[in-house]
Short mmCIF file of C-alpha atoms and ligand atoms in Angstrom, two decimals:
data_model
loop_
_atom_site.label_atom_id
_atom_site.label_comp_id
_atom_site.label_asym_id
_atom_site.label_seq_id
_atom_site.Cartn_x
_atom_site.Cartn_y
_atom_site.Cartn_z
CA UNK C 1 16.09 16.81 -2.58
CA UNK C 2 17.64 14.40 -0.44
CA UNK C 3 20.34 11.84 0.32
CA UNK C 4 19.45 8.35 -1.77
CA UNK C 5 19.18 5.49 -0.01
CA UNK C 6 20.18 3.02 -2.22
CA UNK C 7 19.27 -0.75 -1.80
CA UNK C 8 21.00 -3.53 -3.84
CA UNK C 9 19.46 -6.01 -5.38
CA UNK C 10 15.93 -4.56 -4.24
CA UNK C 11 15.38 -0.45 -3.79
CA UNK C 12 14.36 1.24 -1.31
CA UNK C 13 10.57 1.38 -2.74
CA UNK C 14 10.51 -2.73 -2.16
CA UNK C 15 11.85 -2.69 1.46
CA UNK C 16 8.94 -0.31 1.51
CA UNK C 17 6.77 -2.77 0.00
CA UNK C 18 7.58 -5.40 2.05
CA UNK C 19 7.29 -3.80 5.15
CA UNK C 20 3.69 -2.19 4.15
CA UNK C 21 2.71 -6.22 3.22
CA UNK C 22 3.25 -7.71 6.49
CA UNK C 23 1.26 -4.05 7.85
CA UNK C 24 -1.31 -5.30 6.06
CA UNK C 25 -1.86 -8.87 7.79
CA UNK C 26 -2.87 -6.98 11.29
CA UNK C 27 -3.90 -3.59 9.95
CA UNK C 28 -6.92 -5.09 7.72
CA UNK C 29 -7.36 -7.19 11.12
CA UNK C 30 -7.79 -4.84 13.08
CA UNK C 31 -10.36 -2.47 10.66
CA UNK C 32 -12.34 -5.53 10.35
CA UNK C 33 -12.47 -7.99 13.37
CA UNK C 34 -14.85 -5.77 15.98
CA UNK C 35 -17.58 -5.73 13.12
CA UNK C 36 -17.84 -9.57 13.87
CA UNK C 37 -17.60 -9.18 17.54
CA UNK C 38 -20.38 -6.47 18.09
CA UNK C 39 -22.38 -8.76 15.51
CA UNK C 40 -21.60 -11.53 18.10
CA UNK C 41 -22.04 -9.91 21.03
CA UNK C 42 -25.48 -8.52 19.90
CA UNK C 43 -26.54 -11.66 19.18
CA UNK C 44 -25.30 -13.30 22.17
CA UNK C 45 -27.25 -10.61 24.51
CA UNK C 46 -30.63 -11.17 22.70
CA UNK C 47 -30.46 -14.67 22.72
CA UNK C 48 -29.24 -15.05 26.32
CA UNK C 49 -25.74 -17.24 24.74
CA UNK C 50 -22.92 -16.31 27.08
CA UNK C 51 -20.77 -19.10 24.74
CA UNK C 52 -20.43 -17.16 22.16
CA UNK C 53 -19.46 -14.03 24.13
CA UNK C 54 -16.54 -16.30 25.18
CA UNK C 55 -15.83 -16.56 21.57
CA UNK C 56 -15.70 -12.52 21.23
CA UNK C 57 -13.48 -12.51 24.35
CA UNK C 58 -11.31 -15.15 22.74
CA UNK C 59 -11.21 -13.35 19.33
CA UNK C 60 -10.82 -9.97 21.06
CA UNK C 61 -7.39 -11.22 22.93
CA UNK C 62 -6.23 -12.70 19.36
CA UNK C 63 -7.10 -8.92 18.12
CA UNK C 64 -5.22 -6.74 20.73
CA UNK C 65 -2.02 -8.65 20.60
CA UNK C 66 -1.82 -9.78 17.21
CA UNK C 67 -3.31 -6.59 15.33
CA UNK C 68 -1.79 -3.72 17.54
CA UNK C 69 1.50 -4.94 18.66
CA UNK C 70 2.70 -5.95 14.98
CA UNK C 71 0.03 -3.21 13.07
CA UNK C 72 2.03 -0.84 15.51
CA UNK C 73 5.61 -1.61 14.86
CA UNK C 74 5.00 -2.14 11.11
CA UNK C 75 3.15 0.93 11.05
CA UNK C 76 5.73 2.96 12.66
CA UNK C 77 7.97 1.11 9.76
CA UNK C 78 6.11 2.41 6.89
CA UNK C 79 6.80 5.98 8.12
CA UNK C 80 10.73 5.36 8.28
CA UNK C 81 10.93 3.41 5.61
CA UNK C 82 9.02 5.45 3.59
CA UNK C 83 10.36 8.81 4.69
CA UNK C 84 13.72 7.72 3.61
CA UNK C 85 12.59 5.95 0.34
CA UNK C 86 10.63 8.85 -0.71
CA UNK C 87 11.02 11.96 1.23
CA UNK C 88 9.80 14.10 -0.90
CA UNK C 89 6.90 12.53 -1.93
CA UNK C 90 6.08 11.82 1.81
CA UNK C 91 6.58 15.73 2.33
CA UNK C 92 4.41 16.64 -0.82
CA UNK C 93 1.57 14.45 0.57
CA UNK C 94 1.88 16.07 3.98
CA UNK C 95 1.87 19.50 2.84
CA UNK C 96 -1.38 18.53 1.40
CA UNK C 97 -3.05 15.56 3.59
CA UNK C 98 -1.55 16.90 7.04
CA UNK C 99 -5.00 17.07 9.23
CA UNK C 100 -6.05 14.25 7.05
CA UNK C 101 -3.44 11.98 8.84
CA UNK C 102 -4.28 13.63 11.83
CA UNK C 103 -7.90 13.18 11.78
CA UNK C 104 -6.81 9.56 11.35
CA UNK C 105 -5.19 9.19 14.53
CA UNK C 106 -7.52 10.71 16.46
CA UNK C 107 -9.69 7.78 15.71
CA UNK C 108 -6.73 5.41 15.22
CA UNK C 109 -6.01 6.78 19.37
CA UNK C 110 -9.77 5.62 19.82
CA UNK C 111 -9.23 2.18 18.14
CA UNK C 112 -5.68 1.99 19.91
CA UNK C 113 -7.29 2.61 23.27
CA UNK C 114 -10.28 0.83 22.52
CA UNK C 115 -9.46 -2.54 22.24
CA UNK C 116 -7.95 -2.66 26.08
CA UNK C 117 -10.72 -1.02 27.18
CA UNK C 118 -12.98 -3.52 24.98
CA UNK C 119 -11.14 -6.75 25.71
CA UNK C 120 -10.58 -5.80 29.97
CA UNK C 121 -13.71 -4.75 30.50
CA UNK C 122 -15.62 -7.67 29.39
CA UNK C 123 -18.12 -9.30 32.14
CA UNK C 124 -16.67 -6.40 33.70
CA UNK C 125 -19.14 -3.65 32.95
CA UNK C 126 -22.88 -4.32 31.90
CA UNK C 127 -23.15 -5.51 29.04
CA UNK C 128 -24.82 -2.93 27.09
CA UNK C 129 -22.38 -0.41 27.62
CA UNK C 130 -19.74 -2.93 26.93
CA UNK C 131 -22.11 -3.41 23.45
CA UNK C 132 -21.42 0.48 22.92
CA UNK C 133 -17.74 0.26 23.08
CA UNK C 134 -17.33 -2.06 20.97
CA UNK C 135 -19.88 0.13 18.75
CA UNK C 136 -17.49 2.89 19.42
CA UNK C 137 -14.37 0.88 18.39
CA UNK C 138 -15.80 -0.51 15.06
CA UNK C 139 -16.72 2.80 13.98
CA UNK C 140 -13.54 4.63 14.37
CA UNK C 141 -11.27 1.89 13.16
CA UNK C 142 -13.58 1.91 10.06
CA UNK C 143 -13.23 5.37 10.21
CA UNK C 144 -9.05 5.03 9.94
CA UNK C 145 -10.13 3.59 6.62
CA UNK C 146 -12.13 5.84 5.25
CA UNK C 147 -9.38 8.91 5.69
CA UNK C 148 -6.17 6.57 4.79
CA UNK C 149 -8.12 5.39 1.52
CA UNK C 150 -8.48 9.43 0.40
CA UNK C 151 -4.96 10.13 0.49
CA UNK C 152 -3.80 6.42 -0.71
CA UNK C 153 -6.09 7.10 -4.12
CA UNK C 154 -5.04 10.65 -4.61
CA UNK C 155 -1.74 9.31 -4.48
CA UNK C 156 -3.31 7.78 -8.43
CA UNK C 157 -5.65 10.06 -9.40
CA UNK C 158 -5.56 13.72 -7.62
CA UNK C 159 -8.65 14.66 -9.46
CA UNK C 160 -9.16 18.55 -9.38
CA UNK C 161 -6.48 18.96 -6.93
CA UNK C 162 -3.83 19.61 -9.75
CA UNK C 163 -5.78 22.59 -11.00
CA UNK C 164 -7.07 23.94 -7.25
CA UNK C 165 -4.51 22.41 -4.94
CA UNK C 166 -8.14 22.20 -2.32
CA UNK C 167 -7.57 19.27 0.06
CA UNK C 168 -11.33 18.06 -1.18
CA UNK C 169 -10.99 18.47 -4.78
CA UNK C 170 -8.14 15.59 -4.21
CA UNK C 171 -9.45 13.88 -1.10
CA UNK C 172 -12.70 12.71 -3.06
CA UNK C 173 -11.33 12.25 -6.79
CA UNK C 174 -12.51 8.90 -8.85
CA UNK C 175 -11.49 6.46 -7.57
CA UNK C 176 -12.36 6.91 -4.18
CA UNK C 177 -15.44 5.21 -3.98
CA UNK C 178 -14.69 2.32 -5.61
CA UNK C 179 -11.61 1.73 -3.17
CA UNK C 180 -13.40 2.77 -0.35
CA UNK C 181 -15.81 -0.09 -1.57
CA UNK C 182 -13.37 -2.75 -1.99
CA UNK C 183 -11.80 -2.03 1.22
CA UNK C 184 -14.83 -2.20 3.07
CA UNK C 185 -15.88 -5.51 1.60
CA UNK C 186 -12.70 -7.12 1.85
CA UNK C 187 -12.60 -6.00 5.15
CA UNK C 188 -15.79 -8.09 6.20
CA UNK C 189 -14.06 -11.24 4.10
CA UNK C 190 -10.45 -10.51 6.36
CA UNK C 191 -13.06 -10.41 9.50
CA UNK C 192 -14.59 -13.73 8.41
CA UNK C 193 -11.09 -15.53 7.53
CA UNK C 194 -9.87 -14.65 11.11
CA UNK C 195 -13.21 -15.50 13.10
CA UNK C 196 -12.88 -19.00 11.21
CA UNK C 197 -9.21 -19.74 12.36
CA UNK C 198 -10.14 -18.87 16.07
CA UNK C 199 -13.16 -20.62 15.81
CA UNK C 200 -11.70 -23.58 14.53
CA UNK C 201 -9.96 -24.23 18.22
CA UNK C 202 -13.32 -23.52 19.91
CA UNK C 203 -14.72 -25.76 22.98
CA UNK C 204 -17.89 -25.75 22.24
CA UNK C 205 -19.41 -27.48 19.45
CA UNK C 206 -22.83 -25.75 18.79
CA UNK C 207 -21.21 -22.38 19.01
CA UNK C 208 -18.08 -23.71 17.06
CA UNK C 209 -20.56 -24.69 14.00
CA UNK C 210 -22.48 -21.37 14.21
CA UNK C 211 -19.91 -18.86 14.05
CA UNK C 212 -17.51 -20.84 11.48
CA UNK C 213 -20.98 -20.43 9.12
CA UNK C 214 -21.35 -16.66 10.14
CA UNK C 215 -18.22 -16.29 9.69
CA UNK C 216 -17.48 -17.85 6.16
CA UNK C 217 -20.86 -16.32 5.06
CA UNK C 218 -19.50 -13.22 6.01
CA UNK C 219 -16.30 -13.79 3.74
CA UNK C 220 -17.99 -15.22 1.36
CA UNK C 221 -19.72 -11.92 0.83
CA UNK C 222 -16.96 -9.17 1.35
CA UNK C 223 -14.84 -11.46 -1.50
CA UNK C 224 -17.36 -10.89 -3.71
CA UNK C 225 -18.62 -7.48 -3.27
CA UNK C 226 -15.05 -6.67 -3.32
CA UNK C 227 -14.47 -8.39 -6.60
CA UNK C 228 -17.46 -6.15 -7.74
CA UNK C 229 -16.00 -3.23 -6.84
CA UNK C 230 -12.57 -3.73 -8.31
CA UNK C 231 -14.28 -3.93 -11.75
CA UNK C 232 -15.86 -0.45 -11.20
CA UNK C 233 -12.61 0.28 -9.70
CA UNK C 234 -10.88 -0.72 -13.04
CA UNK C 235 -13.49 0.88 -14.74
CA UNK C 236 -12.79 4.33 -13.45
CA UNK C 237 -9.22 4.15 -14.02
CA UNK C 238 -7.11 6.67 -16.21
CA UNK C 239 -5.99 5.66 -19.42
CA UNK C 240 -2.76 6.40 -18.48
CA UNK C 241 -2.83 3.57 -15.45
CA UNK C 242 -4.70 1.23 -17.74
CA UNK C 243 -2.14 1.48 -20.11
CA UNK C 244 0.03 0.73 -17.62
CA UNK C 245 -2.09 -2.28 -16.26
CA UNK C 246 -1.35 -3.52 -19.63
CA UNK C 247 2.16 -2.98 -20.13
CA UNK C 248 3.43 -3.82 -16.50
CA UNK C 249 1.17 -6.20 -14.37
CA UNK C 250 3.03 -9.64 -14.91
CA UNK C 251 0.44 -13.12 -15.77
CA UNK C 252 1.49 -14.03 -12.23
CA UNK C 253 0.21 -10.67 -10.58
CA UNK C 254 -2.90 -11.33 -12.51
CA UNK C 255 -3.13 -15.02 -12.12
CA UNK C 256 -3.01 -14.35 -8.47
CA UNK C 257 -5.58 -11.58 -8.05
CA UNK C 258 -8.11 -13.77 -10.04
CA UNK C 259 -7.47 -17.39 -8.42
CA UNK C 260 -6.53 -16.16 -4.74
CA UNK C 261 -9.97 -14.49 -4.12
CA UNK C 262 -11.66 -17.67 -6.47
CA UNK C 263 -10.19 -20.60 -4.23
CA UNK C 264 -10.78 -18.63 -0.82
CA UNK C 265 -14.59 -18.53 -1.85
CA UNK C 266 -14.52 -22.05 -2.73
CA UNK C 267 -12.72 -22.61 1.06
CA UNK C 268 -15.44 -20.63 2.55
CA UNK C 269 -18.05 -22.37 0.38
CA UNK C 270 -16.89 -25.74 1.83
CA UNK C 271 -16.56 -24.36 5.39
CA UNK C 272 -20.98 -22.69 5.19
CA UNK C 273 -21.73 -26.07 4.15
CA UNK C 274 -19.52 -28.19 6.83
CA UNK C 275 -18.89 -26.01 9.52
CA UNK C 276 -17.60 -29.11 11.60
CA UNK C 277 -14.38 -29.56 9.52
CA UNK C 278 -12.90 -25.80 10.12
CA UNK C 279 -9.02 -26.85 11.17
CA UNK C 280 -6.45 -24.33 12.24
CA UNK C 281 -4.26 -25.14 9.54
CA UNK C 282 -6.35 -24.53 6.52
CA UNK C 283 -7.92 -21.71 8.15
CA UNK C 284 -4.77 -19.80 8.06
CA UNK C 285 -4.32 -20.70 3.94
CA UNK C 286 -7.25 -18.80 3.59
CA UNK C 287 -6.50 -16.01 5.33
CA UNK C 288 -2.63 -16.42 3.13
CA UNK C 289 -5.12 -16.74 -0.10
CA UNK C 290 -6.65 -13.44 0.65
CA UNK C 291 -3.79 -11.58 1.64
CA UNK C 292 -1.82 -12.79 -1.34
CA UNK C 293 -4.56 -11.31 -3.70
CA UNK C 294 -4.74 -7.86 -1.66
CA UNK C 295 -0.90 -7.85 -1.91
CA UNK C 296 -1.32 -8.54 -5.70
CA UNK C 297 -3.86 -5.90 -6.00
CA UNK C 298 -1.35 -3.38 -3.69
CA UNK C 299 1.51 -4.15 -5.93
CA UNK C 300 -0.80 -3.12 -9.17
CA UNK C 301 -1.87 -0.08 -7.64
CA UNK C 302 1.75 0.71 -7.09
CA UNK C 303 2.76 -0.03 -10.42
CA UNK C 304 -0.09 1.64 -12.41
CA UNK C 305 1.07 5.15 -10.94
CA UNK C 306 4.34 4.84 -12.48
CA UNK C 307 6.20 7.20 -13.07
CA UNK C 308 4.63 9.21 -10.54
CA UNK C 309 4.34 9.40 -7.01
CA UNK C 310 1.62 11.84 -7.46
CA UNK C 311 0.26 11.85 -11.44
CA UNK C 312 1.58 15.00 -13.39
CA UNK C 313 3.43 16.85 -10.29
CA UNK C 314 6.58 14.80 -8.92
CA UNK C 315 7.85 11.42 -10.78
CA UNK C 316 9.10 8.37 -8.53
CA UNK C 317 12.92 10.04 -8.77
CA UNK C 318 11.24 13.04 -6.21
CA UNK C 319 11.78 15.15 -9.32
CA UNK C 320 8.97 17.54 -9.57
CA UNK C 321 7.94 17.05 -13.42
CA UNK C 322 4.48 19.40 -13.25
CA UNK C 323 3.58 22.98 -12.91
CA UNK C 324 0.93 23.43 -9.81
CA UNK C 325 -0.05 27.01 -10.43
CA UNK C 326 -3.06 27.05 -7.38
CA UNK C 327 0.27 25.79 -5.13
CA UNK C 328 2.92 28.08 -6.96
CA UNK C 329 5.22 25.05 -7.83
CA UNK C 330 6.80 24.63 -11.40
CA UNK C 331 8.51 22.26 -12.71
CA UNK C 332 11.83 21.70 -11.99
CA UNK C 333 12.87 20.02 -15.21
CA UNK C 334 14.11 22.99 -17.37
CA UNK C 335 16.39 23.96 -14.49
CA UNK C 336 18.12 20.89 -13.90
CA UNK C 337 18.28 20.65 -17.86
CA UNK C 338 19.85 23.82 -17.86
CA UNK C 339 21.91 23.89 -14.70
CA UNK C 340 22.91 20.00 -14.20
CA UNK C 341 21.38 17.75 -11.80
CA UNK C 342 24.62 17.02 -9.95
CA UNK C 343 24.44 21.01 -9.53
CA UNK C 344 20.67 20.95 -8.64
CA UNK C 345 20.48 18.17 -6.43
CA UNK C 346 22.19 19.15 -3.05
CA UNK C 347 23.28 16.02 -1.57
CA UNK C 348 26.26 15.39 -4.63
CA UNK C 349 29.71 15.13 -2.97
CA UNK C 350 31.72 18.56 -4.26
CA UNK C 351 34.19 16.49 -6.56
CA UNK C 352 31.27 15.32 -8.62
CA UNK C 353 29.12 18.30 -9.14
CA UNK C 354 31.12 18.78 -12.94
CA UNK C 355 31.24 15.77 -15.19
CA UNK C 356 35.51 15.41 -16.16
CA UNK C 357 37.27 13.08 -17.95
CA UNK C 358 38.82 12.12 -14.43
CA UNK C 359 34.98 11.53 -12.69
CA UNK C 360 33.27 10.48 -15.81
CA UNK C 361 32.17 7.07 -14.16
CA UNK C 362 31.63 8.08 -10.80
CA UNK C 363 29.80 11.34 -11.74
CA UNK C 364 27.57 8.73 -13.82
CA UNK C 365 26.77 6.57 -10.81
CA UNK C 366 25.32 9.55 -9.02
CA UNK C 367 22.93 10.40 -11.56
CA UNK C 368 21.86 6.75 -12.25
CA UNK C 369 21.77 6.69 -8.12
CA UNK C 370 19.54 9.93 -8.19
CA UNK C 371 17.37 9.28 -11.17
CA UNK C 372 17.02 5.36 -11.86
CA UNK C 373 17.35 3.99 -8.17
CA UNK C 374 13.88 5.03 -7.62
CA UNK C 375 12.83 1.81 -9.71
CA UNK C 376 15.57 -0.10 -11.08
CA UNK C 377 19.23 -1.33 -9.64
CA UNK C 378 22.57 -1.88 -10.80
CA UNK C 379 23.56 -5.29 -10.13
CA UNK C 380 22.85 -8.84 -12.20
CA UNK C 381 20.19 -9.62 -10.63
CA UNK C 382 17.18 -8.17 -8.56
CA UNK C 383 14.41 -5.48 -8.89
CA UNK C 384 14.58 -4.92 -12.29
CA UNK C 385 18.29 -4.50 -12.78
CA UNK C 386 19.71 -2.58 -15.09
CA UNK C 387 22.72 -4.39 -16.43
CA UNK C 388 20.76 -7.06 -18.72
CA UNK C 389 18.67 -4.21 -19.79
CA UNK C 390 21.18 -2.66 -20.77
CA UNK C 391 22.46 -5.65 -22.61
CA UNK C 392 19.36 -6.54 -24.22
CA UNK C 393 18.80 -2.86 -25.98
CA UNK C 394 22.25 -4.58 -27.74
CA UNK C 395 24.32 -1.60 -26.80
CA UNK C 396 28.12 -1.42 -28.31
CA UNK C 397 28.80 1.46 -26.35
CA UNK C 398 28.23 4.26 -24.32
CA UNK C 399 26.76 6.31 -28.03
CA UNK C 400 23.87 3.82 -27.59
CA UNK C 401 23.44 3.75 -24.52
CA UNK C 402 22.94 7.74 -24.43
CA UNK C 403 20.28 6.87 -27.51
CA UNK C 404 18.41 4.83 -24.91
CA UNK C 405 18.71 8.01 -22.97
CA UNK C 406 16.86 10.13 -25.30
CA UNK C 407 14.09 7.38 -25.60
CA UNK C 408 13.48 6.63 -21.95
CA UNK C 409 10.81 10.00 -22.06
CA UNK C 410 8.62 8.15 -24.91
CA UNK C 411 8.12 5.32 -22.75
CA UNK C 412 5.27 5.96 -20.65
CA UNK C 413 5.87 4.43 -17.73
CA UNK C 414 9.60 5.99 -16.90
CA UNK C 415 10.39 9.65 -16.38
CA UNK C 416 12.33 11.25 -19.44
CA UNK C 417 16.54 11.74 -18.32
CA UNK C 418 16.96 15.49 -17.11
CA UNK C 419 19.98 16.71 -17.02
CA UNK C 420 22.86 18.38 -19.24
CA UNK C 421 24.26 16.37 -22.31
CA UNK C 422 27.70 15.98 -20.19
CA UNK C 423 25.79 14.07 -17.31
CA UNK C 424 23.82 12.00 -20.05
CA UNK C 425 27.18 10.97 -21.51
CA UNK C 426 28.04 10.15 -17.77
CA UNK C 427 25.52 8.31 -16.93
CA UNK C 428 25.47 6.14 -20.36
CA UNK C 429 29.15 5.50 -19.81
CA UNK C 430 28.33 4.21 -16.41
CA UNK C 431 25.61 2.16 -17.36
CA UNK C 432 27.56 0.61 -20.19
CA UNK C 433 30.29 -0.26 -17.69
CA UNK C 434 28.34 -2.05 -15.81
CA UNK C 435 26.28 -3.90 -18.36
CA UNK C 436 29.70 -5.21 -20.22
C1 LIG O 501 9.28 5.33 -12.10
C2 LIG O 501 10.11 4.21 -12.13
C3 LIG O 501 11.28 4.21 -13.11
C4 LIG O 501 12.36 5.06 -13.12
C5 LIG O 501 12.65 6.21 -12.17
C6 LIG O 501 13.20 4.60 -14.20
N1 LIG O 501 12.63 3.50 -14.80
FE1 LIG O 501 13.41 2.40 -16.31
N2 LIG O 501 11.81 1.17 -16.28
C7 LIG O 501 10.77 1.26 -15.42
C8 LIG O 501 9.82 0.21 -15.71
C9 LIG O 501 8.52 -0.03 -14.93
C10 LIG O 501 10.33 -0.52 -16.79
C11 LIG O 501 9.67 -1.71 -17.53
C12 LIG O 501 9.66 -2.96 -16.74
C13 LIG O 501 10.96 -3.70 -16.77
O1 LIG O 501 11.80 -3.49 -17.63
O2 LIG O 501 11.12 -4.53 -15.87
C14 LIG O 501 11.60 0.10 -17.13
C15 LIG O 501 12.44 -0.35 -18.15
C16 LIG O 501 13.67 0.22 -18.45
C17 LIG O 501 14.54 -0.23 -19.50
C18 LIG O 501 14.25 -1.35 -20.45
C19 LIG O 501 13.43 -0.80 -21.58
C20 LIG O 501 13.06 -1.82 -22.63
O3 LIG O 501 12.48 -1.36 -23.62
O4 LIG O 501 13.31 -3.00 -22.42
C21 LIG O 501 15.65 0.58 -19.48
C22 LIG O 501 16.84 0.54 -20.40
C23 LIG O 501 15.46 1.53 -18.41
N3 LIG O 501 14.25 1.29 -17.80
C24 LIG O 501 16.37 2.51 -18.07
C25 LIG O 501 16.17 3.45 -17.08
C26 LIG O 501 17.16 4.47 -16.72
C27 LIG O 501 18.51 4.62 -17.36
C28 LIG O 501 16.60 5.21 -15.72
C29 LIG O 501 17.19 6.42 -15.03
C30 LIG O 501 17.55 7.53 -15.90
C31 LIG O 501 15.27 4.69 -15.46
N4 LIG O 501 15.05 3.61 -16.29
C32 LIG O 501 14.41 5.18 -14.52
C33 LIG O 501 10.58 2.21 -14.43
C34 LIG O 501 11.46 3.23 -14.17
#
């Protein structure tokens, strides 16, 4: 266990969220845009069109400072953030995905390096090699995606890994395919939204029209394949997350995952037809209409996992709530039941490791800190705050508020309280103080 890092008003799992979000603008990008410019560049090489290899040169510049400088620094702010949101989570999926990750960045080195060596060597080398790097770079940023996704949907269903602990068993569990399937189409759609907001500022005309209908074609088609595959995604789906689904994703979560997707199509639609209207401006609402509904559909698969981090082995608190036999973990919860988790956790300051009459409130902080703050926070308003919670349940005092206690386990999506009775009474005196 480690220190919390408590955020008011928002916890540490939103900073997290908001960070990964804006990742995901010039991540996707950069996954996606070389399958348009080898497409391009193919085409303009058979057809003798040097234009539009100006267009790949243009798109490619928009790529390599746009997808790596911000995909880098937001990437590199994922790991931070998330290492001090969830350490032990992060650890747990290390200990089990670490050449995973590291199979990833040998190819993410490739893609890193490969867009210089793409973009400067253009008219620079012949341009059938230059055709093979970009070959090369489309593959292993694909590639990125194909690792990432095995760890991101173990991280909902680990499949046979909770009974073998084998990297495999967890790596390809069901709901990899469909994800990898969604991602991969969507990927083609983020390719197509981009091309069309370049194109939109091209010179010339003829090559202007042509790729803004290549282009919108080509998003056209990833937004629906991927719309496909989220329904076998959703059809694959524990009951447990479907239950979930049901209880937790908000009418505007779901409003937004329909109707983003529906009015980019229609955008795109518009844009096959009349290629000669594509504008900057409306260009980039598309690509804000897709991105909305993959953040709506990243916020759902977020949600769905609750309480877990990883399903049946460590809830969103880092408290490990399953027995892994093939990894020789147990569960932790009858130990802190029996010991206190102000004595179990190590990072408690020494005056607060025994509940008193003296500490009572303080004491109760540190538990709500360890155990709630994962999800919820203290003040009026915010992440879902705990105060008019609190208030709501109609609590008269700190009795009920322990009652709550005892009921939080029966509610699916929340990990039961663990702890001794003293540190319940703590923590419901504490809550009740604050929800007065
Ligand atoms: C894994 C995340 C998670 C953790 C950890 C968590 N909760 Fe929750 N809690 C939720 C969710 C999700 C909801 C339902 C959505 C909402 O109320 O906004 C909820 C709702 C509640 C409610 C309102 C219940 C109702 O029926 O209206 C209370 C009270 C509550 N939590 C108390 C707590 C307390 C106390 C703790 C710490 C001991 C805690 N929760 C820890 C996720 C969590």
């Amino acid at each position: 266990m480690y220190p919390i890092w408590e955020v008011p008003h928002l916890t540490a799992g939103l900073v997290l969220a908001l960070i990964a979000t804006i990742h995901i603008l010039p991540s996707h990008l950069s996954t996606s845009a070389m399958w348009l410019n080898v497409y391009l560049e193919r085409k303009s090489l058979k057809e003798n069109r040097p234009e539009l290899m100006a267009f790949v040169k243009r798109f490619s510049k928009m790529i390599l400072i746009f997808a790596y400088v911000f995909g880098s620094m937001t990437g590199v702010g994922i790991w931070f953030a998330a290492t001090t949101a969830a350490p032990r989570g992060i650890s747990g999926l290390i200990h089990n995905y670490v050449w995973g990750w590291a199979t990833e960045w040998v190819f993410f080195l490739i893609e890193v390096g490969g867009i210089y060596v793409y973009y400067y060597t253009i008219d620079k080398v012949d341009p059938k090699t230059h055709l093979k790097l970009g070959w090369i770079f489309a593959l292993a940023s694909w590639t990125t995606m194909v690792i990432i996704v095995g760890i991101l949907t173990f991280m909902l269903t680990p499949g046979h890994w909770a009974a073998t602990g084998n990297f495999f068993d967890g790596f390809f569990n069901q709901t990899y395919w469909p994800q990898l399937l969604m991602r991969t189409t969507a990927m083609f759609a983020i390719a197509g939204a981009y091309a069309v907001a370049v194109a939109a500022g091209f010179g010339d005309l003829k090559a202007r029209r042509e790729i803004v209908r290549t282009a919108s074609t080509w998003a056209i088609a990833g937004l629906a394949l991927s719309s496909l595959a989220f329904l076998w995604y959703r059809a694959v789906l524990p009951d447990a997350a479907l239950a979930n689904l049901a209880a937790l994703a908000t009418p505007g979560l779901r409003a937004v995952m329909v109707w983003a997707p529906a009015l980019a199509v229609a955008y795109f639609a518009v844009m096959a037809a009349k290629p000669s209207w594509a504008r900057l401006v409306p260009a980039l609402l598309a690509i804000g209409l897709i991105f909305s509904g993959i953040f709506s559909f990243e916020r759902v698969r977020e949600l769905i996992r609750k309480p877990f981090v990883i399903p049946g082995y460590m809830y969103s608190n880092q408290i490990i709530a399953g027995d892994l036999p093939a990894k020789g973990v147990q569960s932790e919860l009858p130990e802190i039941d029996r010991e206190g988790i102000l004595h179990y956790a190590p990072f408690v300051p020494p005056d607060l490791r025994d509940v008193t009459d003296a500490n009572r409130l303080r004491a109760g902080r540190m538990v709500a800190l360890i155990e709630c703050a994962a999800c919820h926070t203290f003040q009026e308003t915010g992440l879902r705050p705990l105060p008019p919670r609190i208030r709501k349940l109609g609590a008269t005092g700190p009795g009920d508020v322990a009652e709550v206690l005892d009921a939080l386990g029966a509610i699916p999506y929340m990990p039961q309280f663990a702890g001794t009775d003293a540190e319940k009474q703590a923590l419901a005196a504490y809550l009740f103080s604050i929800s007065k």
